Amino acid sequence: MSSAEIDANIDAWQIGSAGPPSMCLCCGSKFDEEKHKIRGPYLEMPYIWVCQWCWEKPYLFFPDKVFNRNIEVQNTQESLPKRRGTSGTLDFSIVPERTLNTELAYVKVSDLRLDPKNPRFRHLGTFSNEKEMESALWKQPSTRTLYHEIEYSQGLSTPLLIDANKVVREGNRRLVCLRHLIHKIMEGDSDVPLTKIQEVPCFILPPGAKEEDIAVYLTLEHITGKKEWRPVNQAAHVYDLHNVHGLDFRRIADIIGRSQSYLRAMEKAYGATLEYHSLYPMDDGWMSKYSYFFEVYRHRRTTEWIGGKGNLRRLSKWINNGKISKGAEIRKLDLIIGNTAVSDPKSSDDQDDADRRLISLMNQTQSILTRHSSLKDNGELTQDALETIESLNLKLAKFLNDAKKEKGKRNKR
Amino acid sequence: MHVLLIEPDYYTRYPPLGLLKLATHVKQQGGTAEYIRGKHYPSQEPDEIYVTSLFSWAWRPVWDSIGYYRSQFPKVPIRLGGIYASLLPDHARLSGATEVHVGLHHDAEHCLPDYDLVPEWDTSLLFASRGCVRKCGFCSVPKLEGRPSNLIYEVKDLILPRHKRVAFFDNNILTVDNWKQVFTTAMNLNKVVDFNQGLDARAVNDDVAETISEMRFDLIRMAYDFIGIREYVKRAIETMAKHGIDRRKLIFYCLYNYVDSPEDFFKKVKDLLNWGAVAYPMRFEPLCTLEKGKYVAPKWTAKELEMVASARRVIGYGGAFPPYEGLVKKFNQASNFSEAFSLWPKEVGEAKEIPAEGLHRMDQEHEIASKKVYWTATKRKKDWRAALT
């Protein structure tokens, strides 16, 4: 290749700096009057001039896609559902032998109601009216993100699932976002055309749809699907499938694709969380304690321990009074379980005291180490402190060694 | 004044240089700065919040962070800057930020990054120049930084003595006047150097190769973006090799899925393998994309892109194609793209159409795999972020 040819090739790939170029700077196609018709200028964008083909890609951003009111005419919203005439149908496969037959229709947002039984609300507490539910959902950061997406897309990309009474069974966050967006439009704070969102596509469940089928559908969507619920919401749902809808774990495992032992741990942990709530009804954050119990039921040793008389009550107490403040500390329960004085339910007075001391010691040690780490980083750790830590380390090692030997002897016997 | 510096929770291997510089700037003004990655409640209520951003497709974590801090501190101004904000300011304005800052923060640009905020990080990051002499259509630098500017000749003060490494983020340092002085400083300080944004193969000559051969480095990055620079790439490799630089330490980013064709890409990889260098395929993403891995260029198909992805995973090493004997042989025996990148001859033409999400996921997997290898290559075992959590 000659030098001139190389230069010519290089120039063919460069951005022309004077005037509109002859080709689209995004895809490299020559501008024409049809598919690659020139668009622009976009003075604040990386591509000042682009072709229609690129502009129409739903995932490429151009400012006039958001604000131009003629977007539908220009057929750019490829990812949005095409507005169907009056209705359509869709069957959701629940299990191989059964489907949920739904009707697709556009429904007014003002007619839709939030679902107070939706598992998504459980961790947010109980509500006396719909306004409170809406407010609680709106406070969640993920709802705000969804709101921006809906505003940017000027509508929903997936229809809501509603029952015959127009209660939203799937898509409560989206409904909250739509209500806020409509409010914003009415206030004149958004350029989204009201006509685009005042009616939204919904799959309407038949009047006689079984609650069990709806529950299974929600499982598929939110436990195995892409829009995962929080672990506690998932557990609540598994708990309901088993205890309310009567599905055995084998069946739930088939639906969700998780092991039965994992699902049992979820179900038991949620049951324990409910018991915790009955013990400490004043704790507003009771749902967040699920992770502690799940951690317990994940391991055989701790599961056996919590089955002991009074141990669930005992653990609940530690969690409630802050003796255990992190899920990770549950893993240290081994230290307590290994202590025969503690695991013996008869010696409950001494036991509580021993537990308190041990957990307090763990917390103190952690705090001392954190403080000394910063001293170490700053080069301020004294020789005395080092020697004290070393001596403590030796004592602990000796204690552990003796304890292991003792345990070995006992096992042999 | 207490300023929160927020790095949204997207994937990146590097600390946010802009925020670290801003931290220094704030402290120079008598304020305090707190760096947070993701969404965590700060140690005290801030007076201002700065949020940075990275690639345009990583906009969701940015919006998410802004939504979170907006809900926590409704009256505190939130300023959004960084690459995404500068490339797509109109989109960034929809995030809920009070202000979108386009381009560099000129007051903070010349501040030394506040590395105390990232104590485990062991590399000095710096720009000895901004901008680039080229105007490549696939690159955001001409838009973000324009022509070369802000040349710094004395970089010694920007390299921390405790840091073992120095990473130059210059976009085309070899084409500006201060390159030799900068290289010599790094060499004299005996630091391991990483020209992070790559060196321009067209600007490599004996002087450059000789200087680099005397430096400490793990690998040298360059680019073979289009077939038109073939002779320059070949010359760069030969020149580097003449000065004793191992060809396998030369990694060339090979752009594909832009205005090239699969056959062009095949030729580029084949060239590099025959010249003894490493080819690292780099898939083009439009500068205004909001989703990674969705764009399929006019001369490519989803199937062909998937073939590249699969080949990187199966016959590549860490997402790259090193000049291993078997690979060189495979590419030399292939007469076209399809033969070179098909993994099992029986399946040629039978590959399933991969959905966009699949490609996206696949691409992420490669990215992770390649990063792991780079991690090993640079012999860095500690995760600097561990200290922050």
Tab-separated table of N, CA and C in Angstrom, chain A residues 1-3 5-7 9-18 23-29 36 42-48 50 53-54 57-64 66-67 138-145 147-149 151-152 226 377, chain B residues 39 59-60 63-65 67-68 70-72 86-96 102 134-139 142-143 202 225-232 255 258-261 264 284-291 294-298:
chain	number	residue	atom	x	y	z
A	1	MET	N	0.853	-1.203	0.000
A	1	MET	CA	0.000	0.000	0.000
A	1	MET	C	0.891	1.257	0.000
A	2	SER	N	0.630	2.149	-0.921
A	2	SER	CA	1.466	3.347	-0.990
A	2	SER	C	1.076	4.325	0.118
A	3	SER	N	1.984	5.270	0.334
A	3	SER	CA	1.735	6.266	1.380
A	3	SER	C	0.464	7.081	1.097
A	5	GLU	N	-2.124	6.088	-0.603
A	5	GLU	CA	-3.311	5.244	-0.360
A	5	GLU	C	-3.625	5.167	1.138
A	6	ILE	N	-2.546	5.046	1.932
A	6	ILE	CA	-2.744	4.984	3.390
A	6	ILE	C	-3.405	6.261	3.872
A	7	ASP	N	-2.883	7.399	3.412
A	7	ASP	CA	-3.454	8.686	3.844
A	7	ASP	C	-4.920	8.802	3.440
A	9	ASN	N	-7.009	6.367	3.008
A	9	ASN	CA	-7.803	5.509	3.890
A	9	ASN	C	-8.033	6.159	5.244
A	10	ILE	N	-6.978	6.771	5.747
A	10	ILE	CA	-7.104	7.417	7.050
A	10	ILE	C	-8.157	8.511	6.982
A	11	ASP	N	-8.067	9.334	5.925
A	11	ASP	CA	-9.007	10.455	5.816
A	11	ASP	C	-10.454	9.972	5.736
A	12	ALA	N	-10.622	8.816	5.090
A	12	ALA	CA	-11.987	8.312	4.925
A	12	ALA	C	-12.625	7.990	6.271
A	13	TRP	N	-11.834	7.855	7.298
A	13	TRP	CA	-12.350	7.438	8.595
A	13	TRP	C	-12.369	8.572	9.601
A	14	GLN	N	-12.000	9.731	9.191
A	14	GLN	CA	-11.934	10.838	10.139
A	14	GLN	C	-13.207	11.675	10.098
A	15	ILE	N	-13.429	12.392	11.173
A	15	ILE	CA	-14.566	13.306	11.205
A	15	ILE	C	-14.199	14.545	10.403
A	16	GLY	N	-15.047	14.911	9.482
A	16	GLY	CA	-14.798	16.153	8.755
A	16	GLY	C	-15.109	17.319	9.681
A	17	SER	N	-14.225	18.288	9.722
A	17	SER	CA	-14.423	19.353	10.701
A	17	SER	C	-15.217	20.528	10.150
A	18	ALA	N	-15.264	20.675	8.829
A	18	ALA	CA	-15.974	21.835	8.274
A	18	ALA	C	-17.283	21.399	7.626
A	23	MET	N	-21.014	11.449	5.646
A	23	MET	CA	-21.486	10.183	6.206
A	23	MET	C	-21.864	10.315	7.665
A	24	CYS	N	-22.692	9.390	8.128
A	24	CYS	CA	-23.135	9.406	9.518
A	24	CYS	C	-21.946	9.075	10.413
A	25	LEU	N	-21.714	9.895	11.413
A	25	LEU	CA	-20.539	9.690	12.253
A	25	LEU	C	-20.744	8.572	13.262
A	26	CYS	N	-21.956	8.094	13.334
A	26	CYS	CA	-22.228	7.006	14.283
A	26	CYS	C	-22.055	5.650	13.600
A	27	CYS	N	-22.710	5.458	12.446
A	27	CYS	CA	-22.654	4.132	11.816
A	27	CYS	C	-21.763	4.105	10.581
A	28	GLY	N	-21.323	5.258	10.102
A	28	GLY	CA	-20.430	5.301	8.960
A	28	GLY	C	-21.129	5.202	7.616
A	29	SER	N	-22.467	5.180	7.602
A	29	SER	CA	-23.183	5.069	6.321
A	29	SER	C	-23.253	6.429	5.632
A	36	HIS	N	-30.993	6.525	5.440
A	36	HIS	CA	-29.901	7.241	6.102
A	36	HIS	C	-30.000	8.758	5.897
A	42	TYR	N	-27.032	18.404	16.383
A	42	TYR	CA	-27.171	18.247	17.828
A	42	TYR	C	-25.901	18.838	18.444
A	43	LEU	N	-25.988	20.087	18.780
A	43	LEU	CA	-24.755	20.792	19.146
A	43	LEU	C	-24.167	20.340	20.477
A	44	GLU	N	-24.990	19.768	21.342
A	44	GLU	CA	-24.468	19.327	22.635
A	44	GLU	C	-24.216	17.824	22.671
A	45	MET	N	-24.264	17.190	21.527
A	45	MET	CA	-24.138	15.728	21.501
A	45	MET	C	-22.805	15.328	20.875
A	46	PRO	N	-22.361	14.096	21.134
A	46	PRO	CA	-21.106	13.661	20.508
A	46	PRO	C	-21.207	13.611	18.992
A	47	TYR	N	-22.391	13.289	18.450
A	47	TYR	CA	-22.576	13.306	17.000
A	47	TYR	C	-23.454	14.499	16.653
A	48	ILE	N	-22.861	15.431	15.941
A	48	ILE	CA	-23.646	16.611	15.583
A	48	ILE	C	-24.638	16.253	14.474
A	50	VAL	N	-26.338	12.879	12.413
A	50	VAL	CA	-26.497	11.421	12.343
A	50	VAL	C	-27.536	11.085	11.282
A	53	TRP	N	-31.436	6.137	10.466
A	53	TRP	CA	-31.314	4.739	10.913
A	53	TRP	C	-30.780	4.685	12.342
A	54	CYS	N	-29.761	5.479	12.613
A	54	CYS	CA	-29.199	5.497	13.970
A	54	CYS	C	-30.178	6.176	14.935
A	57	LYS	N	-32.792	4.060	16.584
A	57	LYS	CA	-32.445	2.991	17.544
A	57	LYS	C	-32.959	3.403	18.918
A	58	PRO	N	-33.779	2.564	19.547
A	58	PRO	CA	-34.386	2.984	20.818
A	58	PRO	C	-33.375	3.211	21.936
A	59	TYR	N	-32.216	2.579	21.833
A	59	TYR	CA	-31.227	2.705	22.913
A	59	TYR	C	-30.229	3.833	22.670
A	60	LEU	N	-30.355	4.525	21.527
A	60	LEU	CA	-29.467	5.672	21.299
A	60	LEU	C	-30.223	6.942	21.677
A	61	PHE	N	-29.541	7.803	22.409
A	61	PHE	CA	-30.217	9.001	22.904
A	61	PHE	C	-30.001	10.207	21.988
A	62	PHE	N	-31.080	10.876	21.687
A	62	PHE	CA	-31.025	12.181	21.024
A	62	PHE	C	-32.076	13.062	21.683
A	63	PRO	N	-31.744	14.311	21.953
A	63	PRO	CA	-32.648	15.142	22.754
A	63	PRO	C	-34.045	15.276	22.167
A	64	ASP	N	-34.162	15.310	20.849
A	64	ASP	CA	-35.493	15.530	20.290
A	64	ASP	C	-36.356	14.278	20.336
A	66	VAL	N	-36.964	12.870	23.154
A	66	VAL	CA	-37.707	13.041	24.400
A	66	VAL	C	-38.743	14.136	24.269
A	67	PHE	N	-38.314	15.223	23.653
A	67	PHE	CA	-39.185	16.403	23.683
A	67	PHE	C	-40.058	16.577	22.447
A	138	TRP	N	-43.060	5.421	47.089
A	138	TRP	CA	-42.405	6.553	46.427
A	138	TRP	C	-41.084	6.907	47.109
A	139	LYS	N	-41.016	6.628	48.414
A	139	LYS	CA	-39.792	6.981	49.144
A	139	LYS	C	-38.617	6.081	48.760
A	140	GLN	N	-38.899	4.947	48.145
A	140	GLN	CA	-37.808	4.027	47.813
A	140	GLN	C	-37.009	4.564	46.627
A	141	PRO	N	-35.666	4.597	46.749
A	141	PRO	CA	-34.853	5.140	45.656
A	141	PRO	C	-35.088	4.430	44.327
A	142	SER	N	-35.332	3.112	44.383
A	142	SER	CA	-35.508	2.382	43.115
A	142	SER	C	-36.773	2.855	42.383
A	143	THR	N	-37.760	3.337	43.134
A	143	THR	CA	-38.978	3.831	42.487
A	143	THR	C	-38.665	5.106	41.705
A	144	ARG	N	-37.790	5.930	42.274
A	144	ARG	CA	-37.420	7.176	41.577
A	144	ARG	C	-36.726	6.858	40.244
A	145	THR	N	-35.862	5.852	40.285
A	145	THR	CA	-35.157	5.474	39.061
A	145	THR	C	-36.164	5.022	38.007
A	147	TYR	N	-39.208	5.845	37.844
A	147	TYR	CA	-39.962	7.028	37.438
A	147	TYR	C	-39.257	7.742	36.275
A	148	HIS	N	-37.944	7.914	36.444
A	148	HIS	CA	-37.189	8.595	35.382
A	148	HIS	C	-37.232	7.799	34.076
A	149	GLU	N	-37.168	6.494	34.213
A	149	GLU	CA	-37.218	5.651	33.009
A	149	GLU	C	-38.568	5.807	32.309
A	151	GLU	N	-40.615	8.325	32.532
A	151	GLU	CA	-40.727	9.676	31.981
A	151	GLU	C	-39.943	9.765	30.672
A	152	TYR	N	-38.746	9.176	30.699
A	152	TYR	CA	-37.912	9.217	29.493
A	152	TYR	C	-38.564	8.436	28.347
A	226	LYS	N	-36.283	-11.467	36.193
A	226	LYS	CA	-35.245	-10.441	36.231
A	226	LYS	C	-35.538	-9.365	37.272
A	377	ASP	N	-1.479	2.158	60.840
A	377	ASP	CA	-1.297	2.824	59.548
A	377	ASP	C	-0.538	4.138	59.699
B	39	LYS	N	-24.543	4.183	47.456
B	39	LYS	CA	-25.546	4.912	48.237
B	39	LYS	C	-25.385	4.587	49.716
B	59	TRP	N	-25.647	4.826	32.925
B	59	TRP	CA	-26.381	5.985	33.447
B	59	TRP	C	-27.324	5.608	34.575
B	60	ARG	N	-27.787	4.364	34.600
B	60	ARG	CA	-28.772	4.011	35.627
B	60	ARG	C	-28.224	4.153	37.054
B	63	TRP	N	-28.292	7.810	37.962
B	63	TRP	CA	-29.638	8.318	38.304
B	63	TRP	C	-30.075	7.785	39.659
B	64	ASP	N	-29.723	6.538	39.875
B	64	ASP	CA	-30.095	5.884	41.133
B	64	ASP	C	-29.459	6.619	42.320
B	65	SER	N	-28.180	6.937	42.186
B	65	SER	CA	-27.472	7.646	43.260
B	65	SER	C	-28.089	9.022	43.478
B	67	GLY	N	-31.083	9.995	42.785
B	67	GLY	CA	-32.400	9.818	43.408
B	67	GLY	C	-32.273	9.590	44.903
B	68	TYR	N	-31.273	8.773	45.270
B	68	TYR	CA	-31.087	8.462	46.689
B	68	TYR	C	-30.686	9.707	47.487
B	70	ARG	N	-30.963	12.788	46.603
B	70	ARG	CA	-32.007	13.807	46.518
B	70	ARG	C	-33.082	13.537	47.582
B	71	SER	N	-33.403	12.243	47.763
B	71	SER	CA	-34.438	11.932	48.755
B	71	SER	C	-33.917	12.139	50.180
B	72	GLN	N	-32.606	11.936	50.378
B	72	GLN	CA	-32.051	12.124	51.722
B	72	GLN	C	-31.852	13.607	52.042
B	86	SER	N	-21.004	14.808	30.318
B	86	SER	CA	-20.438	15.679	29.285
B	86	SER	C	-20.865	15.244	27.885
B	87	LEU	N	-21.032	13.931	27.704
B	87	LEU	CA	-21.423	13.453	26.372
B	87	LEU	C	-22.919	13.649	26.120
B	88	LEU	N	-23.738	13.364	27.139
B	88	LEU	CA	-25.194	13.448	26.962
B	88	LEU	C	-25.810	14.382	28.004
B	89	PRO	N	-25.474	15.667	27.969
B	89	PRO	CA	-25.977	16.557	29.013
B	89	PRO	C	-27.500	16.633	29.053
B	90	ASP	N	-28.136	16.528	27.872
B	90	ASP	CA	-29.602	16.616	27.864
B	90	ASP	C	-30.233	15.437	28.595
B	91	HIS	N	-29.634	14.299	28.429
B	91	HIS	CA	-30.138	13.122	29.136
B	91	HIS	C	-29.815	13.230	30.626
B	92	ALA	N	-28.598	13.694	30.918
B	92	ALA	CA	-28.170	13.802	32.317
B	92	ALA	C	-29.056	14.776	33.092
B	93	ARG	N	-29.594	15.764	32.398
B	93	ARG	CA	-30.446	16.753	33.081
B	93	ARG	C	-31.754	16.124	33.571
B	94	LEU	N	-32.114	14.994	32.984
B	94	LEU	CA	-33.347	14.317	33.410
B	94	LEU	C	-33.141	13.518	34.698
B	95	SER	N	-31.888	13.467	35.152
B	95	SER	CA	-31.572	12.611	36.302
B	95	SER	C	-32.080	13.164	37.620
B	96	GLY	N	-32.386	14.441	37.642
B	96	GLY	CA	-32.793	15.064	38.900
B	96	GLY	C	-31.676	15.875	39.525
B	102	VAL	N	-20.581	20.187	32.161
B	102	VAL	CA	-20.028	19.601	30.937
B	102	VAL	C	-18.538	19.922	30.858
B	134	ARG	N	-5.898	13.621	16.781
B	134	ARG	CA	-6.770	12.913	15.819
B	134	ARG	C	-8.240	13.300	16.036
B	135	LYS	N	-9.069	12.887	15.084
B	135	LYS	CA	-10.513	13.143	15.223
B	135	LYS	C	-11.283	11.879	14.869
B	136	CYS	N	-10.897	10.773	15.476
B	136	CYS	CA	-11.540	9.506	15.144
B	136	CYS	C	-13.020	9.548	15.534
B	137	GLY	N	-13.858	9.073	14.623
B	137	GLY	CA	-15.307	9.154	14.826
B	137	GLY	C	-15.816	8.294	15.960
B	138	PHE	N	-15.090	7.225	16.284
B	138	PHE	CA	-15.562	6.297	17.317
B	138	PHE	C	-15.174	6.738	18.717
B	139	CYS	N	-14.372	7.808	18.813
B	139	CYS	CA	-13.764	8.162	20.096
B	139	CYS	C	-14.417	9.417	20.684
B	142	PRO	N	-12.177	13.683	21.031
B	142	PRO	CA	-12.293	14.952	20.289
B	142	PRO	C	-13.453	15.807	20.793
B	143	LYS	N	-14.527	15.144	21.237
B	143	LYS	CA	-15.684	15.885	21.733
B	143	LYS	C	-15.430	16.422	23.143
B	202	ARG	N	1.202	5.200	15.191
B	202	ARG	CA	1.689	6.037	14.092
B	202	ARG	C	2.831	6.946	14.539
B	225	ASP	N	-6.968	0.300	14.932
B	225	ASP	CA	-8.388	0.574	14.829
B	225	ASP	C	-8.956	0.303	13.446
B	226	PHE	N	-8.184	0.596	12.441
B	226	PHE	CA	-8.703	0.365	11.086
B	226	PHE	C	-7.561	-0.042	10.181
B	227	ILE	N	-7.925	-0.735	9.128
B	227	ILE	CA	-6.939	-1.382	8.266
B	227	ILE	C	-6.003	-0.361	7.611
B	228	GLY	N	-6.449	0.887	7.520
B	228	GLY	CA	-5.651	1.941	6.895
B	228	GLY	C	-4.327	2.219	7.599
B	229	ILE	N	-4.191	1.835	8.852
B	229	ILE	CA	-2.928	2.127	9.548
B	229	ILE	C	-2.051	0.872	9.644
B	230	ARG	N	-2.324	-0.086	8.780
B	230	ARG	CA	-1.609	-1.370	8.837
B	230	ARG	C	-0.094	-1.182	8.841
B	231	GLU	N	0.412	-0.409	7.909
B	231	GLU	CA	1.861	-0.258	7.779
B	231	GLU	C	2.466	0.399	9.016
B	232	TYR	N	1.714	1.336	9.599
B	232	TYR	CA	2.210	2.012	10.803
B	232	TYR	C	2.292	1.039	11.982
B	255	LEU	N	-10.505	-2.462	17.068
B	255	LEU	CA	-11.907	-2.019	17.039
B	255	LEU	C	-12.695	-2.868	16.038
B	258	TYR	N	-17.670	-1.268	13.922
B	258	TYR	CA	-17.825	0.165	13.597
B	258	TYR	C	-18.115	0.235	12.097
B	259	VAL	N	-17.320	0.963	11.336
B	259	VAL	CA	-17.606	1.011	9.897
B	259	VAL	C	-16.789	-0.037	9.141
B	260	ASP	N	-16.036	-0.833	9.903
B	260	ASP	CA	-15.264	-1.912	9.302
B	260	ASP	C	-16.196	-3.079	8.975
B	261	SER	N	-15.654	-4.073	8.281
B	261	SER	CA	-16.428	-5.293	8.023
B	261	SER	C	-15.786	-6.431	8.807
B	264	ASP	N	-12.374	-7.159	7.520
B	264	ASP	CA	-11.329	-6.216	7.959
B	264	ASP	C	-10.811	-6.635	9.330
B	284	PHE	N	-17.178	-1.749	19.260
B	284	PHE	CA	-17.593	-0.344	19.220
B	284	PHE	C	-18.980	-0.166	19.821
B	285	GLU	N	-19.109	0.871	20.622
B	285	GLU	CA	-20.409	1.279	21.151
B	285	GLU	C	-20.618	2.740	20.751
B	286	PRO	N	-21.770	3.092	20.181
B	286	PRO	CA	-21.996	4.502	19.837
B	286	PRO	C	-21.848	5.390	21.077
B	287	LEU	N	-21.394	6.613	20.855
B	287	LEU	CA	-21.111	7.498	21.997
B	287	LEU	C	-22.378	7.953	22.711
B	288	CYS	N	-23.533	7.753	22.074
B	288	CYS	CA	-24.765	8.193	22.731
B	288	CYS	C	-25.621	7.008	23.144
B	289	THR	N	-25.011	5.841	23.283
B	289	THR	CA	-25.826	4.672	23.609
B	289	THR	C	-26.189	4.646	25.089
B	290	LEU	N	-27.388	4.151	25.349
B	290	LEU	CA	-27.847	4.014	26.739
B	290	LEU	C	-27.834	2.551	27.168
B	291	GLU	N	-27.493	1.674	26.243
B	291	GLU	CA	-27.425	0.247	26.572
B	291	GLU	C	-26.158	-0.319	25.953
B	294	LYS	N	-25.870	-3.456	22.506
B	294	LYS	CA	-27.081	-3.560	21.680
B	294	LYS	C	-26.789	-3.221	20.218
B	295	TYR	N	-25.823	-2.353	20.034
B	295	TYR	CA	-25.620	-1.813	18.689
B	295	TYR	C	-24.949	-2.847	17.778
B	296	VAL	N	-25.562	-3.056	16.622
B	296	VAL	CA	-24.977	-3.922	15.597
B	296	VAL	C	-24.775	-3.046	14.357
B	297	ALA	N	-23.524	-2.886	13.954
B	297	ALA	CA	-23.206	-1.977	12.850
B	297	ALA	C	-23.743	-2.520	11.528
B	298	PRO	N	-23.928	-1.642	10.532
B	298	PRO	CA	-24.538	-2.081	9.266
B	298	PRO	C	-23.802	-3.243	8.601
